[in-house]
mmCIF file of N, CA and C in Angstrom:
data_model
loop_
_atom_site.group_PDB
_atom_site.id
_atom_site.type_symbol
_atom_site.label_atom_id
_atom_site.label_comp_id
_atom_site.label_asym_id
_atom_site.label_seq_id
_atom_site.Cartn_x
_atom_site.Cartn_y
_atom_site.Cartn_z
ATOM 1 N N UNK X 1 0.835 -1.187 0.000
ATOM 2 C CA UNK X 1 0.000 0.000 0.000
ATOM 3 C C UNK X 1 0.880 1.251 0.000
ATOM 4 N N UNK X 2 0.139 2.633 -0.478
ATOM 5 C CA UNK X 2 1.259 3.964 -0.095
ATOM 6 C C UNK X 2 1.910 3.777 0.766
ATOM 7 N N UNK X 3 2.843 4.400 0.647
ATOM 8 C CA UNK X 3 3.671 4.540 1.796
ATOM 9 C C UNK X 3 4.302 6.666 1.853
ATOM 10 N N UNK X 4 4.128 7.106 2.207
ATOM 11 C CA UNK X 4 4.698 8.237 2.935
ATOM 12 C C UNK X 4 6.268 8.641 3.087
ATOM 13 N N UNK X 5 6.612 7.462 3.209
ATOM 14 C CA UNK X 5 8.408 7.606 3.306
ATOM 15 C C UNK X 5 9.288 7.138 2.579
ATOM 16 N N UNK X 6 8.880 5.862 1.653
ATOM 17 C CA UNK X 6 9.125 5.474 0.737
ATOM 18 C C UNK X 6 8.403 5.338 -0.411
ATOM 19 N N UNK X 7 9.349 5.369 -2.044
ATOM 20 C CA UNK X 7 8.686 5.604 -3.099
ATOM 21 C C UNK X 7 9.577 5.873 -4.155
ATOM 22 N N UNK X 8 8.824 6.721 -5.472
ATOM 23 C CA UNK X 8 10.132 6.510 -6.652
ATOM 24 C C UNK X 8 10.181 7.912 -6.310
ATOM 25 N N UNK X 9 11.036 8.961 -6.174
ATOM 26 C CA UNK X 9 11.047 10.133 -5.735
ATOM 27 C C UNK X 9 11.329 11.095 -7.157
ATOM 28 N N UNK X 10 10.338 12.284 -6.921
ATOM 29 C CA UNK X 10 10.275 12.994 -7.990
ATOM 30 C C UNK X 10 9.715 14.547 -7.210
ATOM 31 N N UNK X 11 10.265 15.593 -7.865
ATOM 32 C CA UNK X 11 10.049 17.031 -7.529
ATOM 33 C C UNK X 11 9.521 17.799 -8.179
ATOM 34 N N UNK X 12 9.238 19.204 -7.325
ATOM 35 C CA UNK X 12 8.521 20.467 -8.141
ATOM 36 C C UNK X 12 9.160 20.890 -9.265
ATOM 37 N N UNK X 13 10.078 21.023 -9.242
ATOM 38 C CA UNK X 13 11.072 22.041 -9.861
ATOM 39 C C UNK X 13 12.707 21.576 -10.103
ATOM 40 N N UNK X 14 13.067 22.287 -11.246
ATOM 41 C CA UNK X 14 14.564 21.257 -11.389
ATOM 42 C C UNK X 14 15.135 22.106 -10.604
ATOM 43 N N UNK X 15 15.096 23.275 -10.058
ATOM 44 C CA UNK X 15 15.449 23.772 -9.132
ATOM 45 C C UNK X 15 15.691 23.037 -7.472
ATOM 46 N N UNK X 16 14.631 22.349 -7.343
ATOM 47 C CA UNK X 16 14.580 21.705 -6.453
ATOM 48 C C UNK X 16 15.807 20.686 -6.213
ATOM 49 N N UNK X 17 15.455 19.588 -7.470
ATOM 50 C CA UNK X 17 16.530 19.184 -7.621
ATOM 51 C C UNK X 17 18.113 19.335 -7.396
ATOM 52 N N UNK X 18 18.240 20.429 -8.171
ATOM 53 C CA UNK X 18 19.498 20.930 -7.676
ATOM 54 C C UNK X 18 19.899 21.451 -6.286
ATOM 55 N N UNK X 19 18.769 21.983 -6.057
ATOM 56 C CA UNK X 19 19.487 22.346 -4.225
ATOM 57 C C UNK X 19 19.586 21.142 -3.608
ATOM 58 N N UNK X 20 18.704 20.216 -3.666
ATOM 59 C CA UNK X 20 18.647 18.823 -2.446
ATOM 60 C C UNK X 20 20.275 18.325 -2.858
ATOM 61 N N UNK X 21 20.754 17.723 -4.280
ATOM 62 C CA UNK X 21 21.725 17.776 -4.387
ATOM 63 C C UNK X 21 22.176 16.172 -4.486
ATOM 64 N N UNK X 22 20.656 15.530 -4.734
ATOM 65 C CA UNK X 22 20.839 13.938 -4.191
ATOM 66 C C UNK X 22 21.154 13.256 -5.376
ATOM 67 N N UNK X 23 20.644 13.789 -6.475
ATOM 68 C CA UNK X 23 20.528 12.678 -7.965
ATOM 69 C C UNK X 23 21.826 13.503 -9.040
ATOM 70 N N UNK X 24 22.198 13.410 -10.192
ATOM 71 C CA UNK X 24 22.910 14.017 -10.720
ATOM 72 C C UNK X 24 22.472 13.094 -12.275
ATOM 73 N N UNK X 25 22.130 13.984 -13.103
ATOM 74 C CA UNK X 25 22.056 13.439 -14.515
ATOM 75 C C UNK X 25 20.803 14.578 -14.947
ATOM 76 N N UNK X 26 20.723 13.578 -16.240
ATOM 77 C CA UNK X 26 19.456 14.192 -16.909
ATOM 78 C C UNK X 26 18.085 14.727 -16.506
ATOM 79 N N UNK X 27 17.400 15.556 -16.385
ATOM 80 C CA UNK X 27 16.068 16.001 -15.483
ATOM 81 C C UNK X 27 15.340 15.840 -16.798
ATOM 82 N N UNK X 28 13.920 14.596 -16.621
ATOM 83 C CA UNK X 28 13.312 14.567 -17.009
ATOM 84 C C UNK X 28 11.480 15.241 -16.177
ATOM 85 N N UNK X 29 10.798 15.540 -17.149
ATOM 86 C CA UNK X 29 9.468 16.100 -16.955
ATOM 87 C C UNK X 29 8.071 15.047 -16.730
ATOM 88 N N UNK X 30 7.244 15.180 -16.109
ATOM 89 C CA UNK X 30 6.178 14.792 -16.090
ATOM 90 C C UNK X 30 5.553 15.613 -16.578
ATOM 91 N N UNK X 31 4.059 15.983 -17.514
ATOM 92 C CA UNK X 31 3.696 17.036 -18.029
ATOM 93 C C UNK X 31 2.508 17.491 -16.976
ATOM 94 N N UNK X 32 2.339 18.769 -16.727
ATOM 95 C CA UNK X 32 0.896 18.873 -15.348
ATOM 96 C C UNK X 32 -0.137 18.095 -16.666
ATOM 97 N N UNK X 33 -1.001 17.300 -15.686
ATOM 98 C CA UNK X 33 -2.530 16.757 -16.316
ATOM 99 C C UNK X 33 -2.524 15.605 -16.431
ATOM 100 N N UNK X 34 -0.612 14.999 -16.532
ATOM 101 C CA UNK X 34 -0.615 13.474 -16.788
ATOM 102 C C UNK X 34 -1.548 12.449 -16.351
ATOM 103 N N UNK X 35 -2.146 11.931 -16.783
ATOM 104 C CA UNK X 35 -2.756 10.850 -15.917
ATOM 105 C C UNK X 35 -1.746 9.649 -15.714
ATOM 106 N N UNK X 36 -1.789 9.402 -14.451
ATOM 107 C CA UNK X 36 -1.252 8.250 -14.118
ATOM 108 C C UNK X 36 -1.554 6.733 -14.456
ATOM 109 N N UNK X 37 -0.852 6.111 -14.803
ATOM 110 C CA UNK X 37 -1.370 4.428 -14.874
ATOM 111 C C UNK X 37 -2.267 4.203 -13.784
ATOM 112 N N UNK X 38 -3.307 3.316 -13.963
ATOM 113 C CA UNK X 38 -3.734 2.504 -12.916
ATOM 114 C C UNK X 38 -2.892 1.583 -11.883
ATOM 115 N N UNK X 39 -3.107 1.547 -10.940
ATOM 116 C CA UNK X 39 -1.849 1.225 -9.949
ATOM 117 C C UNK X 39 -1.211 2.068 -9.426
ATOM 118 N N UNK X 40 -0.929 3.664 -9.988
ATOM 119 C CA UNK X 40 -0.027 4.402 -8.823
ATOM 120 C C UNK X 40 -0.888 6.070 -8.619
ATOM 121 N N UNK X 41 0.253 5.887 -7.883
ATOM 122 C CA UNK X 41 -0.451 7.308 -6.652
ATOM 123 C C UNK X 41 0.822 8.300 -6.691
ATOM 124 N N UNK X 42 0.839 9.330 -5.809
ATOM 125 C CA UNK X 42 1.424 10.231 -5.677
ATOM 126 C C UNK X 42 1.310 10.489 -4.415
ATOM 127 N N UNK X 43 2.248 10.388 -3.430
ATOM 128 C CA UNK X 43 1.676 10.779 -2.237
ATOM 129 C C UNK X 43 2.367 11.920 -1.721
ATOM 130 N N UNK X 44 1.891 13.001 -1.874
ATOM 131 C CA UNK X 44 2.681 14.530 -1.464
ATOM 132 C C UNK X 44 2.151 14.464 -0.023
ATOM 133 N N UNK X 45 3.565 14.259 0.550
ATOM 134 C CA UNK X 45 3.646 14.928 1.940
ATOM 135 C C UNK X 45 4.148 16.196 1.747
ATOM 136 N N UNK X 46 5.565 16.243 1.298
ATOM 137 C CA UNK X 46 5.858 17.374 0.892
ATOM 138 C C UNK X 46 6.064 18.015 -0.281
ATOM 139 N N UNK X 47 5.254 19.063 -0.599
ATOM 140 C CA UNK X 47 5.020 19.322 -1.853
ATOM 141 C C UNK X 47 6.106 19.772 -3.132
ATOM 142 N N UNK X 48 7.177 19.482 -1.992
ATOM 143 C CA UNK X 48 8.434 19.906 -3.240
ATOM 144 C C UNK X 48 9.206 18.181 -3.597
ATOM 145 N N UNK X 49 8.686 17.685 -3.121
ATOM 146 C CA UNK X 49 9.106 16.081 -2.834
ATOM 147 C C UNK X 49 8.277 15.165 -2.905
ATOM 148 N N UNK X 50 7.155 15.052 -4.010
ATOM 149 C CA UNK X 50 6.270 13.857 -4.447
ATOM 150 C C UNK X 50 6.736 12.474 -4.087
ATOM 151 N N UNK X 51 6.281 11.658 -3.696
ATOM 152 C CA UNK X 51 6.648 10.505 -3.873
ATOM 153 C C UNK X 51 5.763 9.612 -4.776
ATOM 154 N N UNK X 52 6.108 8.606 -5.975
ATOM 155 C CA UNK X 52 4.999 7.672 -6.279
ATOM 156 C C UNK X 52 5.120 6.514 -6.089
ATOM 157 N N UNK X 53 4.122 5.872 -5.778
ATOM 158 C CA UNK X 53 3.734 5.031 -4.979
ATOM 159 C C UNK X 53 2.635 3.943 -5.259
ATOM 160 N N UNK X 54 2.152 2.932 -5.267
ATOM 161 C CA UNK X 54 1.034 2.182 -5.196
ATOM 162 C C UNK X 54 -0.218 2.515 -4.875
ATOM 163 N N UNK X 55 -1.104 2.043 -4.895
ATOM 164 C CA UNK X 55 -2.669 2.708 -4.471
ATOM 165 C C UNK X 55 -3.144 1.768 -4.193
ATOM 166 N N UNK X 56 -2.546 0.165 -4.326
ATOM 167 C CA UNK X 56 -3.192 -1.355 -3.953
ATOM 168 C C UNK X 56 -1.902 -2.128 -4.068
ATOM 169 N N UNK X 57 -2.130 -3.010 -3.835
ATOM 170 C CA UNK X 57 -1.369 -4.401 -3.623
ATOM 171 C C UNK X 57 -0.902 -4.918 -5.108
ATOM 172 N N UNK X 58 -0.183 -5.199 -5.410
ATOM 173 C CA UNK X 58 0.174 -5.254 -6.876
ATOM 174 C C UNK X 58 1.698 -6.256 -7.137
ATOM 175 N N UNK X 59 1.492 -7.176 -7.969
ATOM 176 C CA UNK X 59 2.460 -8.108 -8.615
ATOM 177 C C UNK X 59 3.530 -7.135 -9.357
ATOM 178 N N UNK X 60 4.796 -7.619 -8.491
ATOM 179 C CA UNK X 60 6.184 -6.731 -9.298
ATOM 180 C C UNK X 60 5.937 -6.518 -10.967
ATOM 181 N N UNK X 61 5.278 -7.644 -11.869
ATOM 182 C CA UNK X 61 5.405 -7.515 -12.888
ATOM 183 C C UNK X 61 4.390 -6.301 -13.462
ATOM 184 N N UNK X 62 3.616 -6.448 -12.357
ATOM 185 C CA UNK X 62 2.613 -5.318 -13.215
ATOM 186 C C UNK X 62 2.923 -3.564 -12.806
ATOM 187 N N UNK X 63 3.505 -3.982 -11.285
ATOM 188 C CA UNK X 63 4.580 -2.366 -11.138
ATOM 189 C C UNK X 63 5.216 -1.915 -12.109
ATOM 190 N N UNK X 64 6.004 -2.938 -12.371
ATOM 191 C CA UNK X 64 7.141 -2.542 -13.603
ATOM 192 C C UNK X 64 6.424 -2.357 -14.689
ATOM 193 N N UNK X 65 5.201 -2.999 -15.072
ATOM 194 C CA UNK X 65 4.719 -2.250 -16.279
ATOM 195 C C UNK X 65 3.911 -0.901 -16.455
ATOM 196 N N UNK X 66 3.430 -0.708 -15.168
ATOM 197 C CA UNK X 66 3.163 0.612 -15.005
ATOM 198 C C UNK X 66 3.643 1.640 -14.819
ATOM 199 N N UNK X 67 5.193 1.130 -14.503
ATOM 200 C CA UNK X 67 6.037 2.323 -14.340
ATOM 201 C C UNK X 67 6.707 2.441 -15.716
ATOM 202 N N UNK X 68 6.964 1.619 -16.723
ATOM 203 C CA UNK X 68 7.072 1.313 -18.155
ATOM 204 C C UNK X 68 6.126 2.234 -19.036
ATOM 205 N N UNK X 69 5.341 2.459 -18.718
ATOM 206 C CA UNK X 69 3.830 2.802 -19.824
ATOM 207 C C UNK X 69 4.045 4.310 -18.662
ATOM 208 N N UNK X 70 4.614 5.230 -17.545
ATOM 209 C CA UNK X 70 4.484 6.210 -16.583
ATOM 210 C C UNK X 70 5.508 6.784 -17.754
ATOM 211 N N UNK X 71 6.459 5.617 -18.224
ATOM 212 C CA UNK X 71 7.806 6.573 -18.665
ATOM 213 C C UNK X 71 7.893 6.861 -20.034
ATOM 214 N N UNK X 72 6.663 6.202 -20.427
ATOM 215 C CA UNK X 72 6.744 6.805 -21.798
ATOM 216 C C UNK X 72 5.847 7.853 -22.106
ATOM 217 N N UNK X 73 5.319 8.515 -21.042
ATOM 218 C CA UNK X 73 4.768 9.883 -20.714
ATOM 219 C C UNK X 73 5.169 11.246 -20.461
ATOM 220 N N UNK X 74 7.157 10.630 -19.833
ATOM 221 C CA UNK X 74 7.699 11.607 -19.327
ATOM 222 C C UNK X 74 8.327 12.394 -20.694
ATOM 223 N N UNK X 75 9.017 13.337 -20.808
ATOM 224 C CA UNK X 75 9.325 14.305 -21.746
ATOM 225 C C UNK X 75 10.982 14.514 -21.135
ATOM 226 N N UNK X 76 11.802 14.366 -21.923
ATOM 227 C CA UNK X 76 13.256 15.084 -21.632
ATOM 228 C C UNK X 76 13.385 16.562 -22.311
ATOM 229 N N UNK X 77 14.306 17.265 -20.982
ATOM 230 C CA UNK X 77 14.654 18.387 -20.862
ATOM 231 C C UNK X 77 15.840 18.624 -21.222
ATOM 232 N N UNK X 78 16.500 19.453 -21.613
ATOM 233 C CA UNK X 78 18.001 19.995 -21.574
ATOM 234 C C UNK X 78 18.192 20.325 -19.913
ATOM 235 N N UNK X 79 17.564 19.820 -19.203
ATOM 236 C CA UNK X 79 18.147 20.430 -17.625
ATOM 237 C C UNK X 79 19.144 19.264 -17.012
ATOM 238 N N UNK X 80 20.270 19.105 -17.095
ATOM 239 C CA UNK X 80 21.283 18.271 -16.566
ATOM 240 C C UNK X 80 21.937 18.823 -15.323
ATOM 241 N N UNK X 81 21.935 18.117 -14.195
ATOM 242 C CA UNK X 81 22.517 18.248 -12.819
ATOM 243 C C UNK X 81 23.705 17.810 -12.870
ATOM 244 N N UNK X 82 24.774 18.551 -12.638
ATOM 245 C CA UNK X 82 26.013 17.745 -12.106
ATOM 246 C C UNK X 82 26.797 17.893 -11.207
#
C-alpha cells in the first residue's frame, strides 16, 4: 500500500533538484494533467518532494509495467545536474 516515506522520488522544480543535491544526470518532466497508470499514486507529503507510490497491492510484474507505460509519458529536458 502507499507509503509516505518510501517511493520513486520525484520534484517540483529542477530547481529543487538541484538544491537537495541527491541525484545528478538528466532532469526529465512529467507534463501537469498526466494521468497516471492505474496502480499508482502520488503521495505529497511534501510538496516539493512527491513521492509515487502504489494505491493497492500489486504483482512486481505489473509495477514494472506501469512504471514502463508512466515513462513513456515523461518528456526530456536539456536540464542536466552535475
Amino acid at each position: 500500500m502507499p507509503s509516505l516515506k518510501q517511493g520513486v522520488s520525484f520534484a517540483d522544480s529542477p530547481d529543487t533538484i538541484r538544491d537537495k543535491g541527491l541525484v545528478k544526470g538528466r532532469i526529465w518532466k512529467l507534463p501537469k494533467g498526466t494521468i497516471l497508470p492505474d496502480g499508482l499514486i502520488f503521495n505529497v507529503r511534501d510538496f516539493d518532494h512527491p513521492l509515487l507510490n502504489v494505491n493497492r497491492k500489486m504483482k512486481k510484474a505489473d509495477f514494472i509495467e506501469a512504471l514502463d507505460k508512466l515513462s513513456s509519458k515523461m518528456v526530456r529536458t536539456n536540464d542536466v545536474v552535475k
